[in-house]
PDB file of C-alpha atoms and ligand atoms in Angstrom:
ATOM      1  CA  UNK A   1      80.409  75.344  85.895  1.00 95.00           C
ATOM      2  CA  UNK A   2      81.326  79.354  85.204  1.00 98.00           C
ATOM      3  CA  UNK A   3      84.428  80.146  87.820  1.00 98.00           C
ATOM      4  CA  UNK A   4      84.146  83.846  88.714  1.00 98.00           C
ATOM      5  CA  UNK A   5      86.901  85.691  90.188  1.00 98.00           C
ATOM      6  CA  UNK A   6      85.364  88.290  92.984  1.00 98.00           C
ATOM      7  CA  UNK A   7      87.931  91.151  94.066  1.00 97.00           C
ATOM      8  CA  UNK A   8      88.318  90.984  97.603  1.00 95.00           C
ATOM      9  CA  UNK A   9      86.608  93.767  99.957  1.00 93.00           C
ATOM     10  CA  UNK A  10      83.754  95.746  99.743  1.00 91.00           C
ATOM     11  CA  UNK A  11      83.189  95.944  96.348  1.00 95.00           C
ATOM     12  CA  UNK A  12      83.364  92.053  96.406  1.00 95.00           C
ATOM     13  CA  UNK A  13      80.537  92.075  98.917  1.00 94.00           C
ATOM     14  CA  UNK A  14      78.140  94.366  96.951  1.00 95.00           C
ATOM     15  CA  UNK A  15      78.917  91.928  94.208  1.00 96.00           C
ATOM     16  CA  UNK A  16      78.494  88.787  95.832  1.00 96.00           C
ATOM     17  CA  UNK A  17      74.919  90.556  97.115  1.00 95.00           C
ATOM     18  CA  UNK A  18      73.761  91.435  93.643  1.00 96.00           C
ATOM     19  CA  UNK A  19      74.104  87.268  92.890  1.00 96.00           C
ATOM     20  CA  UNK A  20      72.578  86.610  95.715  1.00 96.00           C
ATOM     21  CA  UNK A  21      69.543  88.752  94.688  1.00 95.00           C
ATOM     22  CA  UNK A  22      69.040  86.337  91.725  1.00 96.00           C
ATOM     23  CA  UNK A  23      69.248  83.309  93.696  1.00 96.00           C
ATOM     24  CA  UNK A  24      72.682  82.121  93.627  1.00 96.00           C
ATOM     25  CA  UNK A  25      74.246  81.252  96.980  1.00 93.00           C
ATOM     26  CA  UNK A  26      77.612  79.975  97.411  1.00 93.00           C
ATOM     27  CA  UNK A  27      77.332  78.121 101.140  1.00 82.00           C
ATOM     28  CA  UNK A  28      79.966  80.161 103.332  1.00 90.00           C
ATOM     29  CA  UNK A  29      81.427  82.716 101.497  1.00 91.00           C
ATOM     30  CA  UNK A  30      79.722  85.261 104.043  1.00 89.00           C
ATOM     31  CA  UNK A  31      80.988  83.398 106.973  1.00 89.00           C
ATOM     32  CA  UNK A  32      84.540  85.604 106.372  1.00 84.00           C
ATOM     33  CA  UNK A  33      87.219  82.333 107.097  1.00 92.00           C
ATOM     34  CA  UNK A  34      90.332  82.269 104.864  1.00 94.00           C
ATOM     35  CA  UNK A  35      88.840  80.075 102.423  1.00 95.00           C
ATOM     36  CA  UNK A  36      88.901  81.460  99.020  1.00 96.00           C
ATOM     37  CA  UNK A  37      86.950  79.602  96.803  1.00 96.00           C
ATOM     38  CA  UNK A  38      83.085  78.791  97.438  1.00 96.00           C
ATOM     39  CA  UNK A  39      80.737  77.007  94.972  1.00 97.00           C
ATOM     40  CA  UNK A  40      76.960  77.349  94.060  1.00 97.00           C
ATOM     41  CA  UNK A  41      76.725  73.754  93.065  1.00 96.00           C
ATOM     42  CA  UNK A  42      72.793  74.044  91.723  1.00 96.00           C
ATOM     43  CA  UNK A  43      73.291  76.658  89.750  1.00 96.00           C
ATOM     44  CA  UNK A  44      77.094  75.041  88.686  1.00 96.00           C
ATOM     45  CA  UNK A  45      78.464  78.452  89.904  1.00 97.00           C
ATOM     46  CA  UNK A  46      82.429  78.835  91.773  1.00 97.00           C
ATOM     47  CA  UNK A  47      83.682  81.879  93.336  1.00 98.00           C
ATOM     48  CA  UNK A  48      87.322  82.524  93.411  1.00 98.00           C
ATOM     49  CA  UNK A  49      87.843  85.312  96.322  1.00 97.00           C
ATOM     50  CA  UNK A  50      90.924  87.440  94.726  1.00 98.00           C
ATOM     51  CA  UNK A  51      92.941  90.634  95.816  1.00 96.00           C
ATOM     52  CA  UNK A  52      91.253  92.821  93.415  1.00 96.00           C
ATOM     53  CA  UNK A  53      94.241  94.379  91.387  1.00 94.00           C
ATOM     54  CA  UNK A  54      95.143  90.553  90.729  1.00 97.00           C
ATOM     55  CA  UNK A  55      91.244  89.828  89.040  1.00 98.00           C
ATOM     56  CA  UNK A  56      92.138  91.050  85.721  1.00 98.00           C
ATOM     57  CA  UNK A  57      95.281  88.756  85.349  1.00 98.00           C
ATOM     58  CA  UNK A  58      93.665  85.872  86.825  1.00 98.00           C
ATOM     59  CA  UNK A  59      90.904  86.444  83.697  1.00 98.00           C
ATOM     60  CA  UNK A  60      93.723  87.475  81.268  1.00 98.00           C
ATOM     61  CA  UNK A  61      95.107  83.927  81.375  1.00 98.00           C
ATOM     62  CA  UNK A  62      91.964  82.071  81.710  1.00 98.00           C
ATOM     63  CA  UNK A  63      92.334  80.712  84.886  1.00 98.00           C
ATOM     64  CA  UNK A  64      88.029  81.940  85.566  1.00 98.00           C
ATOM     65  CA  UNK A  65      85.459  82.660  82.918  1.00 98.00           C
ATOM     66  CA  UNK A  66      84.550  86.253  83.932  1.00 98.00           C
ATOM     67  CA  UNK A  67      85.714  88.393  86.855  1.00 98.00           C
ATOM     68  CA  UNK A  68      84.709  91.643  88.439  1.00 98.00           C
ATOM     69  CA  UNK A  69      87.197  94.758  88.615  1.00 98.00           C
ATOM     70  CA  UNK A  70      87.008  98.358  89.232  1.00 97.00           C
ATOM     71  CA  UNK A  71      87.701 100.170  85.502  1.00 97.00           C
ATOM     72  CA  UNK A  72      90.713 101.533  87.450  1.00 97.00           C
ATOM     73  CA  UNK A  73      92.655  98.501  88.271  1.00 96.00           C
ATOM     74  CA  UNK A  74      91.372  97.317  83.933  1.00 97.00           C
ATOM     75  CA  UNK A  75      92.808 100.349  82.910  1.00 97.00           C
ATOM     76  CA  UNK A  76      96.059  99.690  84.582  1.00 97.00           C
ATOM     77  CA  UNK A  77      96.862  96.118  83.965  1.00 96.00           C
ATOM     78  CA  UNK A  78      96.586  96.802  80.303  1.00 97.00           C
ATOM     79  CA  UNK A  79      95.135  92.549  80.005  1.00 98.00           C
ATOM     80  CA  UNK A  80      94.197  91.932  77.021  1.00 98.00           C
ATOM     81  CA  UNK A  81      89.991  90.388  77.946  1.00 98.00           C
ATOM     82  CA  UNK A  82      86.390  91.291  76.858  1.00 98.00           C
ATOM     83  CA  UNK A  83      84.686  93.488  78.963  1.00 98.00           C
ATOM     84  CA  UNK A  84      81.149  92.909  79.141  1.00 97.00           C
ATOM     85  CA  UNK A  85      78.989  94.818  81.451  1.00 97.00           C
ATOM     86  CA  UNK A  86      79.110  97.897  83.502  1.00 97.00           C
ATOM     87  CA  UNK A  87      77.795  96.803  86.806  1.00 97.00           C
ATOM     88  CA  UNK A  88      76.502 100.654  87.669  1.00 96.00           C
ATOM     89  CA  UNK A  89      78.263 100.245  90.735  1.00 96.00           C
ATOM     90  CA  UNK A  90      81.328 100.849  93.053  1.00 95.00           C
ATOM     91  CA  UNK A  91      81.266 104.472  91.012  1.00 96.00           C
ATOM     92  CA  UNK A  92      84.021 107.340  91.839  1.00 97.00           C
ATOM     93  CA  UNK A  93      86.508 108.949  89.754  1.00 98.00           C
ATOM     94  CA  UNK A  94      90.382 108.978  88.967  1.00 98.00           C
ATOM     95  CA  UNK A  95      91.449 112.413  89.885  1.00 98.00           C
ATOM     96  CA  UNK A  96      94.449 114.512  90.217  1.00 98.00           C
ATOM     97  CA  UNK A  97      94.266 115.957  93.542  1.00 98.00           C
ATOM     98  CA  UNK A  98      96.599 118.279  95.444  1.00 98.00           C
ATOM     99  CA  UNK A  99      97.190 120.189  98.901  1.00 98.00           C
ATOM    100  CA  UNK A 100      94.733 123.490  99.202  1.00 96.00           C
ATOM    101  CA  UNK A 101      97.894 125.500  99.147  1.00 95.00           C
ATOM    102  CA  UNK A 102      99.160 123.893  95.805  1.00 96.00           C
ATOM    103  CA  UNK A 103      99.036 125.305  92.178  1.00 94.00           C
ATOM    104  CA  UNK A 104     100.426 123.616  89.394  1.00 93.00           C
ATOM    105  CA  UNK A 105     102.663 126.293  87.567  1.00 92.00           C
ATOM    106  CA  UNK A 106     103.595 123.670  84.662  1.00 89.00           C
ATOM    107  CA  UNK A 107     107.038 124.534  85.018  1.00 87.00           C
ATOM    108  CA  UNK A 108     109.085 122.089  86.538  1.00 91.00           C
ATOM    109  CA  UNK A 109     109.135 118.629  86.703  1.00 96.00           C
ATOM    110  CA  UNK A 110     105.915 117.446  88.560  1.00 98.00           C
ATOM    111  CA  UNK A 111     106.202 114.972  91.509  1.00 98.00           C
ATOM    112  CA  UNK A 112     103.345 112.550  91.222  1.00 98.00           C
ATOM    113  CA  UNK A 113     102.837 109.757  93.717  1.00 98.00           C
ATOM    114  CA  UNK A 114     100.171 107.280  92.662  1.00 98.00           C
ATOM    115  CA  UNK A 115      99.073 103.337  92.404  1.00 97.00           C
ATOM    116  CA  UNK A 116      98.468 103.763  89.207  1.00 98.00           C
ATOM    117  CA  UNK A 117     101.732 104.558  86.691  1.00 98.00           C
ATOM    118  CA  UNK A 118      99.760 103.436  83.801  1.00 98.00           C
ATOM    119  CA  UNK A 119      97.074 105.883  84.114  1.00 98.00           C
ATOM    120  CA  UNK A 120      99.464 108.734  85.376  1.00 98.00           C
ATOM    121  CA  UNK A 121     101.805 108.581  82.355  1.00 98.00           C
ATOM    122  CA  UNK A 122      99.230 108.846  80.026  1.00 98.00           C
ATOM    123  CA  UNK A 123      97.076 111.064  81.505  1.00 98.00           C
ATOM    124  CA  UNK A 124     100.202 113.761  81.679  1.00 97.00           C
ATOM    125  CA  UNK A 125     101.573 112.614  78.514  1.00 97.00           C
ATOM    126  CA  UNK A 126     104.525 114.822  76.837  1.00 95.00           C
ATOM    127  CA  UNK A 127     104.819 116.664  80.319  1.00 96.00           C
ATOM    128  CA  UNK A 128     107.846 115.822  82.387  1.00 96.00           C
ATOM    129  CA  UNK A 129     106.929 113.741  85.268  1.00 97.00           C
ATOM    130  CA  UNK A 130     108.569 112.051  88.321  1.00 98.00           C
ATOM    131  CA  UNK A 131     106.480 109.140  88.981  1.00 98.00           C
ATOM    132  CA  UNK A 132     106.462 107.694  92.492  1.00 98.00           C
ATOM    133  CA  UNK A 133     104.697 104.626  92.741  1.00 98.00           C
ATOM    134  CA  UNK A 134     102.925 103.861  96.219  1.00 98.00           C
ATOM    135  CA  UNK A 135     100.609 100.673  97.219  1.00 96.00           C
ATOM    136  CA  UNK A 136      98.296 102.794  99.592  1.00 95.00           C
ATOM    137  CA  UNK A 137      97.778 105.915 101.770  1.00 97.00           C
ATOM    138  CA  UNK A 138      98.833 107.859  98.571  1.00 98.00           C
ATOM    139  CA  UNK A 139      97.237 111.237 100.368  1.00 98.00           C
ATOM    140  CA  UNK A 140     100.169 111.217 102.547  1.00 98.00           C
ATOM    141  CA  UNK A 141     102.881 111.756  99.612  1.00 98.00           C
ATOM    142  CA  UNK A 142     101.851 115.599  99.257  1.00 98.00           C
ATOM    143  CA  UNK A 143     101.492 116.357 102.351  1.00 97.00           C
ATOM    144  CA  UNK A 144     105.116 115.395 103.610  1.00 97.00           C
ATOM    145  CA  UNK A 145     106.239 116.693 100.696  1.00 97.00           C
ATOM    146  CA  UNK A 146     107.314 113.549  98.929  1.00 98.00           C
ATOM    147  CA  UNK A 147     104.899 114.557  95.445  1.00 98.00           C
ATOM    148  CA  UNK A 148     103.615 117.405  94.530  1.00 98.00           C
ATOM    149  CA  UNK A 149     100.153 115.662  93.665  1.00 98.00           C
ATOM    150  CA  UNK A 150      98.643 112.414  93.873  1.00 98.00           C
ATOM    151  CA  UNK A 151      96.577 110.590  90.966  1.00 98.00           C
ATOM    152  CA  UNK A 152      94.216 108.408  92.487  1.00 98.00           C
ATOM    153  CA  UNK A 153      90.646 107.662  93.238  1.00 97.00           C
ATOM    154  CA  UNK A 154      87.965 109.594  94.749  1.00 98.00           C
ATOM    155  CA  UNK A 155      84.714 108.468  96.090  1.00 96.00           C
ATOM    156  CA  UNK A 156      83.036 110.012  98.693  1.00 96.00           C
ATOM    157  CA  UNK A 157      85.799 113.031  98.741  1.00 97.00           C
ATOM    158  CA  UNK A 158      86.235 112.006 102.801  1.00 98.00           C
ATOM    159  CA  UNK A 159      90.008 111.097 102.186  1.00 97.00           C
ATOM    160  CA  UNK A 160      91.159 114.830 100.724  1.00 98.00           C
ATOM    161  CA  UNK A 161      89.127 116.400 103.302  1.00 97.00           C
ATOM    162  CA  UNK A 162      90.660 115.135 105.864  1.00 97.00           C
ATOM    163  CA  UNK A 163      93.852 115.792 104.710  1.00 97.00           C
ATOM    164  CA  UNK A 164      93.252 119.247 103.373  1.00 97.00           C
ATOM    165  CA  UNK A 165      93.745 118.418  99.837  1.00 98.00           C
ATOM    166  CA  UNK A 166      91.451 119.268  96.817  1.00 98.00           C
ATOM    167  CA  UNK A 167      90.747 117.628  93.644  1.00 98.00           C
ATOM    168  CA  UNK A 168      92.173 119.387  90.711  1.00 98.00           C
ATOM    169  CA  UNK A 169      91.677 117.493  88.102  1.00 98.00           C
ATOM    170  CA  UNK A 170      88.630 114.913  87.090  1.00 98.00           C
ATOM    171  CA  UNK A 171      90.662 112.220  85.009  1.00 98.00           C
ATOM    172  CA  UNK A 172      88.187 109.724  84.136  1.00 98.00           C
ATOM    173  CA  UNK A 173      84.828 108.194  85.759  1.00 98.00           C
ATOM    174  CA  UNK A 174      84.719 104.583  87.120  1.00 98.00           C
ATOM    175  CA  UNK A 175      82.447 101.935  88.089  1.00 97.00           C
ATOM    176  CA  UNK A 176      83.068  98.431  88.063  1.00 97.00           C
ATOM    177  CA  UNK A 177      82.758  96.155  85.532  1.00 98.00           C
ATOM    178  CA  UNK A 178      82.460  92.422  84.111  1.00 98.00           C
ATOM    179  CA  UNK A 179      85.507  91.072  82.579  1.00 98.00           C
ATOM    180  CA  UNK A 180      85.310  87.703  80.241  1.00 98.00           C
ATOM    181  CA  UNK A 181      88.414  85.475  79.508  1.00 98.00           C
ATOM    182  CA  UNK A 182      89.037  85.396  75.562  1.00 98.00           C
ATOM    183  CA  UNK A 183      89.863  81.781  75.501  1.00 97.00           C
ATOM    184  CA  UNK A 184      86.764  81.013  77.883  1.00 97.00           C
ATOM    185  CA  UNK A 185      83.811  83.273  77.010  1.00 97.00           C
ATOM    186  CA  UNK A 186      82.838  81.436  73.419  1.00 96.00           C
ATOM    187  CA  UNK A 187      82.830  78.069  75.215  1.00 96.00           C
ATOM    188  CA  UNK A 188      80.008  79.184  78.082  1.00 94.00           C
ATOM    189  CA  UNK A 189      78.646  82.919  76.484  1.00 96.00           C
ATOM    190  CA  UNK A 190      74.804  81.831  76.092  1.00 96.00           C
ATOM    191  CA  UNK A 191      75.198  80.667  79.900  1.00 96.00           C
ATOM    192  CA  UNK A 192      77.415  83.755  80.780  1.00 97.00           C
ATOM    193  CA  UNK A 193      75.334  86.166  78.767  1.00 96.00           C
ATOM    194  CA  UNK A 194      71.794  84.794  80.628  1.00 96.00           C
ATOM    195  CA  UNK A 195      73.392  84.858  84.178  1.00 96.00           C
ATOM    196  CA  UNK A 196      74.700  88.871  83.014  1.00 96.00           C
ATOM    197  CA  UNK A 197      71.820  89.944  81.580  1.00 95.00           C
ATOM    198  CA  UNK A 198      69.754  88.693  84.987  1.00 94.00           C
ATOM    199  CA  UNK A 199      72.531  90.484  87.330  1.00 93.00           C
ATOM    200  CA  UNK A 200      71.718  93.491  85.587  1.00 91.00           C
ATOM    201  CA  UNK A 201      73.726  96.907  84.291  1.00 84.00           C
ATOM    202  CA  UNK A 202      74.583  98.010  81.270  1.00 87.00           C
ATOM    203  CA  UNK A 203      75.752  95.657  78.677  1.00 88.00           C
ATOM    204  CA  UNK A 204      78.998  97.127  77.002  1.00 86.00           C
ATOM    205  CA  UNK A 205      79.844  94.140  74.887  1.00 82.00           C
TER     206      UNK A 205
HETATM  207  C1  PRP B   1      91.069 104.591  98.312  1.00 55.61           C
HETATM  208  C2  PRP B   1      91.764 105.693  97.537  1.00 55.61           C
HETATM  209  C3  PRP B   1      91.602 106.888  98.443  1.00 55.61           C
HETATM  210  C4  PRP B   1      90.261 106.616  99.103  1.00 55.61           C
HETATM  211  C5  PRP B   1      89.197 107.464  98.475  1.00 55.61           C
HETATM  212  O1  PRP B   1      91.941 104.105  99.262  1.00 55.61           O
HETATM  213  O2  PRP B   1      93.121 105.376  97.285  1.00 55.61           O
HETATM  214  O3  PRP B   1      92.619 106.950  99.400  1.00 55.61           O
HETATM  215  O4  PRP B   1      89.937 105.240  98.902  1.00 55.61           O
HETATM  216  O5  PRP B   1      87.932 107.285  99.083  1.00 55.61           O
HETATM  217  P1  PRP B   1      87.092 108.484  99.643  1.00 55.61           P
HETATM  218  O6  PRP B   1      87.037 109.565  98.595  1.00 55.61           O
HETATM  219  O7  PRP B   1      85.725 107.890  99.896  1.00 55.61           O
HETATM  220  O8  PRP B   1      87.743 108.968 100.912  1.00 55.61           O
HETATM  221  P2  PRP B   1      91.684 102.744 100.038  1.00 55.61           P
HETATM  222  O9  PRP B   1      90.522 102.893 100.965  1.00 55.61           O
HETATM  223  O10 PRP B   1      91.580 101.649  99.044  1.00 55.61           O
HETATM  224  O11 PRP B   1      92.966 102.587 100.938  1.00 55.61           O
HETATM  225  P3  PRP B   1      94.534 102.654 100.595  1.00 55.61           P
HETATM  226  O12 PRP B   1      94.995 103.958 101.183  1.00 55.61           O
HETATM  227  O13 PRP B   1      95.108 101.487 101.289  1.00 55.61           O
HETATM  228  O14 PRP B   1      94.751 102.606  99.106  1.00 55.61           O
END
């Protein structure tokens, strides 16, 4: 059996559709009931259905073979795991964005609301920053004037636009990708490596 943690949501879905495409069907998981783990049993496949900033420890501590996880949430959990296979999909980019009537003069401390502390500190380095960490809705934080700027992701650009904010800075590009547990992955890897290389992407490890 190879136990695969899905993240939860949308991305999850276009997941779960690309396995589908190469004949693996786990009975239910589409019928959206609270049950969070579904099984393949021909093709000795289990899904795990997990809130995706959780995936990466859940693969981290060997608990599932391989998992899927946006590069964002990798990034930030810091786990220690292989990662396999760019999946080409769920693709947008960590940006520093701001209000249209904001410029960053680089003189005083900078206010920077974000989910992701990780990524902000090291993206700004040296610089003197006040982090304030948020869960969601980060756009709001500028815009009441709780940050001066957000860090966070962009995909379609909808988000800013609506709230009259602009990206200033391009960070880094994402897409999702294929995570393997260290302890696992040399126990299954010629039956994890076949059911990768039929799913498709780009092979990273
Ligand atoms: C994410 C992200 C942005 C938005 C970007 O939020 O934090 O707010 O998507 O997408 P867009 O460029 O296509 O508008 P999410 O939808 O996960 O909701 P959240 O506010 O609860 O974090």
């Amino acid at each position: 059996m190879i136990e695969i943690a899905l993240p939860k949501g949308r991305l999850g879905d276009n997941v779960y559709a690309m396995f589908k495409k190469i004949g693996i069907n786990a009975t239910d998981i589409e019928a959206k009931t609270r049950k969070l783990f579904f099984e393949d049993e021909k093709n000795e496949i289990r899904f795990y259905l997990i809130k995706p900033s959780d995936v990466a420890i859940y693969v981290e501590r060997g608990a599932v073979d391989i998992g899927i996880v946006g590069k964002d949430s990798l990034i930030e959990s810091g786990v220690d795991v292989y990662e396999l296979l760019d999946l080409n999909i769920g693709k947008c980019n960590m940006c520093v964005c701001s209000p249209n009537s904001f410029e960053d003069t680089g003189n005083s401390t900078l206010k920077v609301a974000t989910k992701y502390p990780y990524i902000a500190k090291d993206y700004y380095g040296e610089r003197e920053i006040d982090i304030i960490k948020l869960n969601g809705s980060i756009e709001l934080a500028p815009l009441i004037g709780m940050s001066d700027v957000i860090v966070d992701i962009v995909e379609t650009g909808s988000t800013l636009r609506e709230n009259n904010l602009k990206v200033d800075t391009i960070i880094m590009e994402l897409s999702a990708r294929v995570i393997a547990s260290k302890s696992r992955y040399n126990f299954q890897k010629d039956k994890i490596d076949k059911l990768l290389l039929e799913l498709g992407g780009n092979k990273i490890l």
